[in-house]
mmCIF file of C-alpha atoms and ligand atoms in Angstrom:
data_model
loop_
_atom_site.group_PDB
_atom_site.id
_atom_site.type_symbol
_atom_site.label_atom_id
_atom_site.label_comp_id
_atom_site.label_asym_id
_atom_site.label_seq_id
_atom_site.Cartn_x
_atom_site.Cartn_y
_atom_site.Cartn_z
ATOM 1 C CA MET A 1 6.164 -12.893 5.914
ATOM 2 C CA ARG A 2 5.167 -9.268 7.370
ATOM 3 C CA ILE A 3 4.505 -6.561 5.237
ATOM 4 C CA VAL A 4 3.318 -2.642 5.326
ATOM 5 C CA PHE A 5 1.588 -1.040 2.867
ATOM 6 C CA LEU A 6 2.220 2.841 2.836
ATOM 7 C CA GLY A 7 0.036 5.529 0.335
ATOM 8 C CA GLN A 8 -2.088 8.032 0.410
ATOM 9 C CA PRO A 9 -5.898 7.676 0.707
ATOM 10 C CA GLY A 10 -7.031 6.719 -3.361
ATOM 11 C CA SER A 11 -3.003 5.008 -3.601
ATOM 12 C CA GLY A 12 -4.416 1.317 -4.074
ATOM 13 C CA LYS A 13 -3.488 0.296 -0.429
ATOM 14 C CA GLY A 14 -7.050 -2.341 -0.106
ATOM 15 C CA THR A 15 -6.698 -3.089 -4.041
ATOM 16 C CA GLN A 16 -3.214 -4.044 -4.334
ATOM 17 C CA SER A 17 -4.039 -6.013 -0.737
ATOM 18 C CA GLU A 18 -6.226 -7.979 -2.279
ATOM 19 C CA ARG A 19 -4.346 -9.421 -4.555
ATOM 20 C CA LEU A 20 -1.287 -9.632 -2.120
ATOM 21 C CA VAL A 21 -2.991 -11.673 0.309
ATOM 22 C CA ARG A 22 -4.078 -14.287 -2.221
ATOM 23 C CA TYR A 23 -0.524 -14.694 -3.562
ATOM 24 C CA LEU A 24 1.257 -14.773 -0.264
ATOM 25 C CA ASN A 25 -1.552 -16.579 1.548
ATOM 26 C CA ILE A 26 -1.516 -14.477 4.639
ATOM 27 C CA PRO A 27 -4.049 -12.284 6.612
ATOM 28 C CA HIS A 28 -5.410 -9.097 5.278
ATOM 29 C CA LEU A 29 -5.056 -6.335 8.670
ATOM 30 C CA SER A 30 -6.994 -2.920 7.370
ATOM 31 C CA THR A 31 -7.611 -0.735 10.048
ATOM 32 C CA GLY A 32 -10.288 0.786 8.196
ATOM 33 C CA ASP A 33 -11.587 -2.308 6.983
ATOM 34 C CA MET A 34 -11.241 -3.248 10.920
ATOM 35 C CA LEU A 35 -12.880 0.418 11.844
ATOM 36 C CA ARG A 36 -15.910 0.214 9.731
ATOM 37 C CA GLN A 37 -16.863 -3.122 10.359
ATOM 38 C CA ALA A 38 -16.917 -2.050 13.900
ATOM 39 C CA GLN A 39 -19.187 0.847 13.055
ATOM 40 C CA THR A 40 -21.691 -1.350 11.044
ATOM 41 C CA ASP A 41 -21.531 -4.223 14.544
ATOM 42 C CA GLY A 42 -22.025 -0.843 16.625
ATOM 43 C CA THR A 43 -19.124 -1.704 19.208
ATOM 44 C CA PRO A 44 -17.853 1.198 21.523
ATOM 45 C CA VAL A 45 -14.513 0.991 19.273
ATOM 46 C CA GLY A 46 -17.641 1.569 16.109
ATOM 47 C CA GLU A 47 -18.983 4.654 18.022
ATOM 48 C CA LEU A 48 -15.985 5.980 18.990
ATOM 49 C CA ALA A 49 -14.432 5.898 15.538
ATOM 50 C CA ALA A 50 -17.515 7.497 13.717
ATOM 51 C CA LYS A 51 -16.669 11.149 13.877
ATOM 52 C CA TYR A 52 -13.154 10.251 12.590
ATOM 53 C CA LEU A 53 -13.752 8.129 10.133
ATOM 54 C CA THR A 54 -16.274 11.349 9.094
ATOM 55 C CA SER A 55 -14.401 14.012 9.155
ATOM 56 C CA GLY A 56 -10.853 12.120 7.838
ATOM 57 C CA ARG A 57 -9.289 12.632 11.249
ATOM 58 C CA LEU A 58 -7.107 9.960 12.108
ATOM 59 C CA VAL A 59 -8.537 7.598 15.035
ATOM 60 C CA PRO A 60 -6.334 7.821 18.005
ATOM 61 C CA ASP A 61 -3.344 5.883 18.461
ATOM 62 C CA ASN A 62 -4.211 3.860 21.621
ATOM 63 C CA VAL A 63 -7.666 2.864 20.185
ATOM 64 C CA ILE A 64 -5.742 1.812 16.727
ATOM 65 C CA LEU A 65 -2.979 -0.150 18.727
ATOM 66 C CA ASP A 66 -5.125 -2.482 20.944
ATOM 67 C CA VAL A 67 -7.507 -3.225 17.474
ATOM 68 C CA VAL A 68 -4.348 -4.757 15.802
ATOM 69 C CA LYS A 69 -2.766 -6.068 18.753
ATOM 70 C CA GLU A 70 -6.391 -8.130 19.694
ATOM 71 C CA ARG A 71 -5.744 -8.901 16.001
ATOM 72 C CA LEU A 72 -2.620 -10.454 15.739
ATOM 73 C CA GLU A 73 -3.268 -12.405 18.281
ATOM 74 C CA HIS A 74 -4.744 -14.950 16.271
ATOM 75 C CA ASP A 75 -3.023 -17.964 14.849
ATOM 76 C CA ASP A 76 -3.632 -17.421 11.483
ATOM 77 C CA CYS A 77 -1.346 -14.316 11.914
ATOM 78 C CA ARG A 78 1.557 -16.567 12.801
ATOM 79 C CA ARG A 79 2.340 -16.802 9.163
ATOM 80 C CA GLY A 80 2.781 -13.777 8.584
ATOM 81 C CA CYS A 81 0.393 -10.914 7.769
ATOM 82 C CA LEU A 82 0.012 -7.523 5.428
ATOM 83 C CA PHE A 83 -1.070 -3.987 7.070
ATOM 84 C CA ASP A 84 -2.937 -2.200 5.183
ATOM 85 C CA GLY A 85 -3.302 1.845 6.663
ATOM 86 C CA PHE A 86 -1.473 0.916 9.585
ATOM 87 C CA PRO A 87 0.880 2.320 10.896
ATOM 88 C CA ARG A 88 -0.446 5.511 10.521
ATOM 89 C CA THR A 89 1.880 7.567 12.536
ATOM 90 C CA VAL A 90 5.091 7.444 14.336
ATOM 91 C CA PRO A 91 3.835 5.826 17.729
ATOM 92 C CA GLN A 92 2.080 3.737 15.844
ATOM 93 C CA ALA A 93 5.150 2.313 13.932
ATOM 94 C CA LYS A 94 7.313 2.541 17.084
ATOM 95 C CA ALA A 95 4.728 0.260 19.170
ATOM 96 C CA LEU A 96 4.079 -1.939 16.077
ATOM 97 C CA ASP A 97 8.062 -2.383 15.961
ATOM 98 C CA ALA A 98 8.247 -2.988 19.341
ATOM 99 C CA TYR A 99 5.645 -6.218 19.484
ATOM 100 C CA LEU A 100 6.466 -7.367 16.631
ATOM 101 C CA GLN A 101 10.565 -7.733 18.335
ATOM 102 C CA SER A 102 9.040 -8.673 21.172
ATOM 103 C CA HIS A 103 7.310 -11.983 19.640
ATOM 104 C CA ASP A 104 11.114 -12.050 17.541
ATOM 105 C CA CYS A 105 9.141 -11.351 13.924
ATOM 106 C CA PRO A 106 10.574 -7.873 12.485
ATOM 107 C CA LEU A 107 8.509 -6.558 9.597
ATOM 108 C CA GLN A 108 10.413 -7.382 5.970
ATOM 109 C CA VAL A 109 9.409 -4.774 3.853
ATOM 110 C CA VAL A 110 7.455 -1.691 3.197
ATOM 111 C CA LEU A 111 5.778 -0.710 0.330
ATOM 112 C CA GLN A 112 4.686 2.993 -0.457
ATOM 113 C CA LEU A 113 2.307 3.321 -3.160
ATOM 114 C CA HIS A 114 2.993 6.442 -5.261
ATOM 115 C CA VAL A 115 0.307 8.062 -7.129
ATOM 116 C CA PRO A 116 -0.146 12.010 -8.202
ATOM 117 C CA GLU A 117 -2.745 13.563 -6.040
ATOM 118 C CA ASP A 118 -4.995 15.127 -8.858
ATOM 119 C CA LEU A 119 -5.402 11.236 -9.686
ATOM 120 C CA LEU A 120 -6.194 9.983 -6.540
ATOM 121 C CA VAL A 121 -9.096 12.514 -6.002
ATOM 122 C CA GLN A 122 -10.499 10.983 -9.132
ATOM 123 C CA ARG A 123 -10.091 7.591 -8.022
ATOM 124 C CA LEU A 124 -11.834 8.239 -4.632
ATOM 125 C CA LEU A 125 -14.567 10.453 -5.990
ATOM 126 C CA GLY A 126 -15.082 7.586 -8.306
ATOM 127 C CA ARG A 127 -15.794 5.200 -5.875
ATOM 128 C CA GLY A 128 -17.919 7.025 -3.442
ATOM 129 C CA ARG A 129 -17.183 5.610 0.153
ATOM 130 C CA ASP A 130 -19.215 8.093 3.018
ATOM 131 C CA ASP A 131 -16.004 9.118 3.750
ATOM 132 C CA ASP A 132 -14.999 9.681 -0.250
ATOM 133 C CA THR A 133 -17.052 13.676 0.231
ATOM 134 C CA SER A 134 -14.526 15.973 -1.006
ATOM 135 C CA GLU A 135 -13.651 17.888 2.626
ATOM 136 C CA ALA A 136 -13.167 14.357 3.592
ATOM 137 C CA ILE A 137 -10.671 13.679 0.983
ATOM 138 C CA HIS A 138 -8.933 16.719 1.447
ATOM 139 C CA GLU A 139 -8.756 16.454 5.411
ATOM 140 C CA ARG A 140 -7.452 12.858 4.801
ATOM 141 C CA PHE A 141 -4.485 14.186 2.820
ATOM 142 C CA ARG A 142 -3.857 16.259 5.163
ATOM 143 C CA GLN A 143 -3.724 13.940 8.156
ATOM 144 C CA TYR A 144 -1.762 11.849 5.318
ATOM 145 C CA GLU A 145 1.294 14.824 5.444
ATOM 146 C CA ALA A 146 1.284 15.834 8.996
ATOM 147 C CA LEU A 147 1.211 12.322 10.382
ATOM 148 C CA THR A 148 1.842 9.657 7.941
ATOM 149 C CA LYS A 149 4.521 11.093 5.622
ATOM 150 C CA PRO A 150 7.020 10.939 8.316
ATOM 151 C CA LEU A 151 6.858 6.911 8.146
ATOM 152 C CA VAL A 152 8.547 7.393 4.448
ATOM 153 C CA ASP A 153 11.991 8.398 7.155
ATOM 154 C CA TYR A 154 11.347 6.307 9.780
ATOM 155 C CA TYR A 155 11.279 3.431 7.600
ATOM 156 C CA GLY A 156 13.667 4.411 5.327
ATOM 157 C CA ARG A 157 16.217 4.727 7.961
ATOM 158 C CA GLN A 158 15.408 0.880 8.923
ATOM 159 C CA GLY A 159 16.088 -0.310 5.596
ATOM 160 C CA LEU A 160 13.031 -1.777 4.412
ATOM 161 C CA LEU A 161 11.060 1.176 2.575
ATOM 162 C CA LYS A 162 10.268 -0.100 -1.315
ATOM 163 C CA ARG A 163 8.541 3.040 -3.291
ATOM 164 C CA ILE A 164 6.321 1.598 -5.917
ATOM 165 C CA ASP A 165 4.980 4.078 -8.932
ATOM 166 C CA GLY A 166 0.759 3.229 -8.470
ATOM 167 C CA THR A 167 0.152 4.564 -11.809
ATOM 168 C CA GLY A 168 -1.840 2.358 -14.499
ATOM 169 C CA THR A 169 -3.680 -0.802 -14.301
ATOM 170 C CA PRO A 170 -4.237 -2.288 -10.939
ATOM 171 C CA LYS A 171 -2.692 -5.503 -12.714
ATOM 172 C CA GLU A 172 0.517 -3.408 -13.591
ATOM 173 C CA VAL A 173 0.746 -2.111 -9.751
ATOM 174 C CA PHE A 174 0.767 -5.887 -8.827
ATOM 175 C CA ASP A 175 3.588 -6.366 -11.125
ATOM 176 C CA ARG A 176 5.548 -3.846 -9.947
ATOM 177 C CA ILE A 177 4.930 -5.126 -6.117
ATOM 178 C CA LYS A 178 5.951 -8.422 -7.603
ATOM 179 C CA GLU A 179 9.548 -7.392 -8.791
ATOM 180 C CA ALA A 180 9.803 -5.290 -5.398
ATOM 181 C CA LEU A 181 9.078 -8.404 -3.248
ATOM 182 C CA ALA A 182 11.471 -10.676 -5.448
ATOM 183 C CA SER A 183 14.222 -8.424 -4.405
ATOM 184 C CA VAL A 184 13.797 -9.189 -0.366
ATOM 185 C CA GLY A 185 13.282 -12.818 -0.612
ATOM 186 C CA PRO A 186 11.200 -15.400 -2.655
ATOM 187 C CA ALA A 187 8.031 -14.248 -4.294
ATOM 188 C CA GLY A 188 5.625 -17.357 -3.586
ATOM 189 C CA PRO A 189 4.136 -18.514 -0.381
ATOM 190 C CA ILE A 190 6.386 -17.768 2.380
ATOM 191 C CA SER A 191 5.752 -19.151 6.333
ATOM 192 C CA ALA A 192 7.306 -17.202 9.242
HETATM 193 P P1 AP5 R 201 -8.887 3.712 5.559
HETATM 194 O O1 AP5 R 201 -9.816 2.641 5.088
HETATM 195 O O2 AP5 R 201 -7.199 3.319 5.402
HETATM 196 O O3 AP5 R 201 -8.422 4.811 4.284
HETATM 197 P P2 AP5 R 201 -7.791 5.698 3.587
HETATM 198 O O4 AP5 R 201 -6.306 5.303 3.631
HETATM 199 O O5 AP5 R 201 -8.195 6.881 3.350
HETATM 200 O O6 AP5 R 201 -7.095 4.813 2.279
HETATM 201 P P3 AP5 R 201 -8.324 3.949 0.695
HETATM 202 O O7 AP5 R 201 -9.042 3.218 1.886
HETATM 203 O O8 AP5 R 201 -9.768 5.336 0.819
HETATM 204 O O9 AP5 R 201 -7.525 4.313 -0.188
HETATM 205 P P4 AP5 R 201 -6.462 2.718 -0.696
HETATM 206 O O10 AP5 R 201 -5.330 3.011 -0.777
HETATM 207 O O11 AP5 R 201 -6.927 1.605 0.018
HETATM 208 O O12 AP5 R 201 -7.323 2.699 -1.969
HETATM 209 P P5 AP5 R 201 -8.121 1.855 -3.115
HETATM 210 O O13 AP5 R 201 -7.503 0.396 -3.440
HETATM 211 O O14 AP5 R 201 -9.674 1.390 -2.033
HETATM 212 O O15 AP5 R 201 -8.888 4.760 6.616
HETATM 213 C C1 AP5 R 201 -10.205 5.526 7.081
HETATM 214 C C2 AP5 R 201 -10.126 6.061 7.982
HETATM 215 O O16 AP5 R 201 -9.946 5.120 9.095
HETATM 216 C C3 AP5 R 201 -9.066 7.468 7.907
HETATM 217 O O17 AP5 R 201 -9.375 8.180 7.896
HETATM 218 C C4 AP5 R 201 -9.156 7.013 9.469
HETATM 219 O O18 AP5 R 201 -9.854 7.415 10.630
HETATM 220 C C5 AP5 R 201 -9.489 5.850 9.621
HETATM 221 N N1 AP5 R 201 -8.200 4.799 10.400
HETATM 222 C C6 AP5 R 201 -7.303 3.559 9.857
HETATM 223 N N2 AP5 R 201 -6.368 3.155 9.645
HETATM 224 C C7 AP5 R 201 -5.835 4.135 10.853
HETATM 225 C C8 AP5 R 201 -4.862 3.993 11.395
HETATM 226 N N3 AP5 R 201 -4.037 3.211 11.439
HETATM 227 N N4 AP5 R 201 -4.956 4.904 12.608
HETATM 228 C C9 AP5 R 201 -5.600 5.819 12.364
HETATM 229 N N5 AP5 R 201 -6.763 5.890 12.329
HETATM 230 C C10 AP5 R 201 -6.706 5.113 10.918
HETATM 231 O O19 AP5 R 201 -8.449 2.413 -4.160
HETATM 232 C C11 AP5 R 201 -9.395 2.883 -4.285
HETATM 233 C C12 AP5 R 201 -9.883 3.073 -5.589
HETATM 234 O O20 AP5 R 201 -9.179 3.284 -6.634
HETATM 235 C C13 AP5 R 201 -10.903 2.021 -5.734
HETATM 236 O O21 AP5 R 201 -11.889 3.185 -6.290
HETATM 237 C C14 AP5 R 201 -10.401 1.792 -6.414
HETATM 238 O O22 AP5 R 201 -10.953 1.091 -7.154
HETATM 239 C C15 AP5 R 201 -10.040 2.627 -7.678
HETATM 240 N N6 AP5 R 201 -8.332 2.012 -8.383
HETATM 241 C C16 AP5 R 201 -7.349 1.200 -7.130
HETATM 242 N N7 AP5 R 201 -6.153 1.079 -8.013
HETATM 243 C C17 AP5 R 201 -6.460 1.261 -9.548
HETATM 244 C C18 AP5 R 201 -5.736 1.361 -10.572
HETATM 245 N N8 AP5 R 201 -4.382 1.236 -10.500
HETATM 246 N N9 AP5 R 201 -6.266 1.839 -11.642
HETATM 247 C C19 AP5 R 201 -7.652 2.670 -11.391
HETATM 248 N N10 AP5 R 201 -8.091 2.633 -10.219
HETATM 249 C C20 AP5 R 201 -7.615 2.199 -9.320
HETATM 250 MG MG1 MG R 202 -8.367 0.971 1.357
#
């Protein structure tokens, strides 16, 4: 199964992805995690991404698309995958559609986690990742509004979008996600 998690910074994409990949037994493709790992490893992508990560601006599409396509070539992605924080722009979404169509494995569902903004800020300031400063958080929100939110319509038009209430405990949110997936197809581990 191929799933996209869409949602503002702090909406719980990473938290819910961890649960969902265990549940479905598919790999977790978080572009944020990949970029932070590249930074830790000191690769050219990591060096390029550093200034974007710190400021909260999006990394250029071509860089992200190279990273994701390389990851999708790994064998474990044949049984599906969960995209967390990708795509983030309409050009990224179009490129992903083209890639998946050419491999005859389109997306099945896009889960949009919705959480009110005051709660998001509370969650992020409580976590304290390097980009969880007040300034970077607000830039990340601005980038979401300008560049990522249009994906709600993009995937809505394709009939793929499921909006999930992201408030409550992580377990409550996960139960809603399982319910939403049950209307897409079998809820257990799925191949292809
Ligand atoms: P990325 O790593 O994707 O960060 P983000 O989208 O800003 O989102 P977060 O990871 O902060 O939040 P989340 O939704 O995963 O929430 P989480 O589960 O952690 O991207 C970082 C940067 O990388 C971007 O700014 C950009 O520069 C770059 N980048 C990444 N992808 C890119 C792309 N495709 N294109 C271009 N640039 C890209 O939860 C947050 C906190 O809340 C945690 O502490 C968690 O424990 C807590 N929490 C979660 N759920 C609950 C709950 N139900 N109740 C209470 N607390 C909760
Ligand atoms: Mg995350």
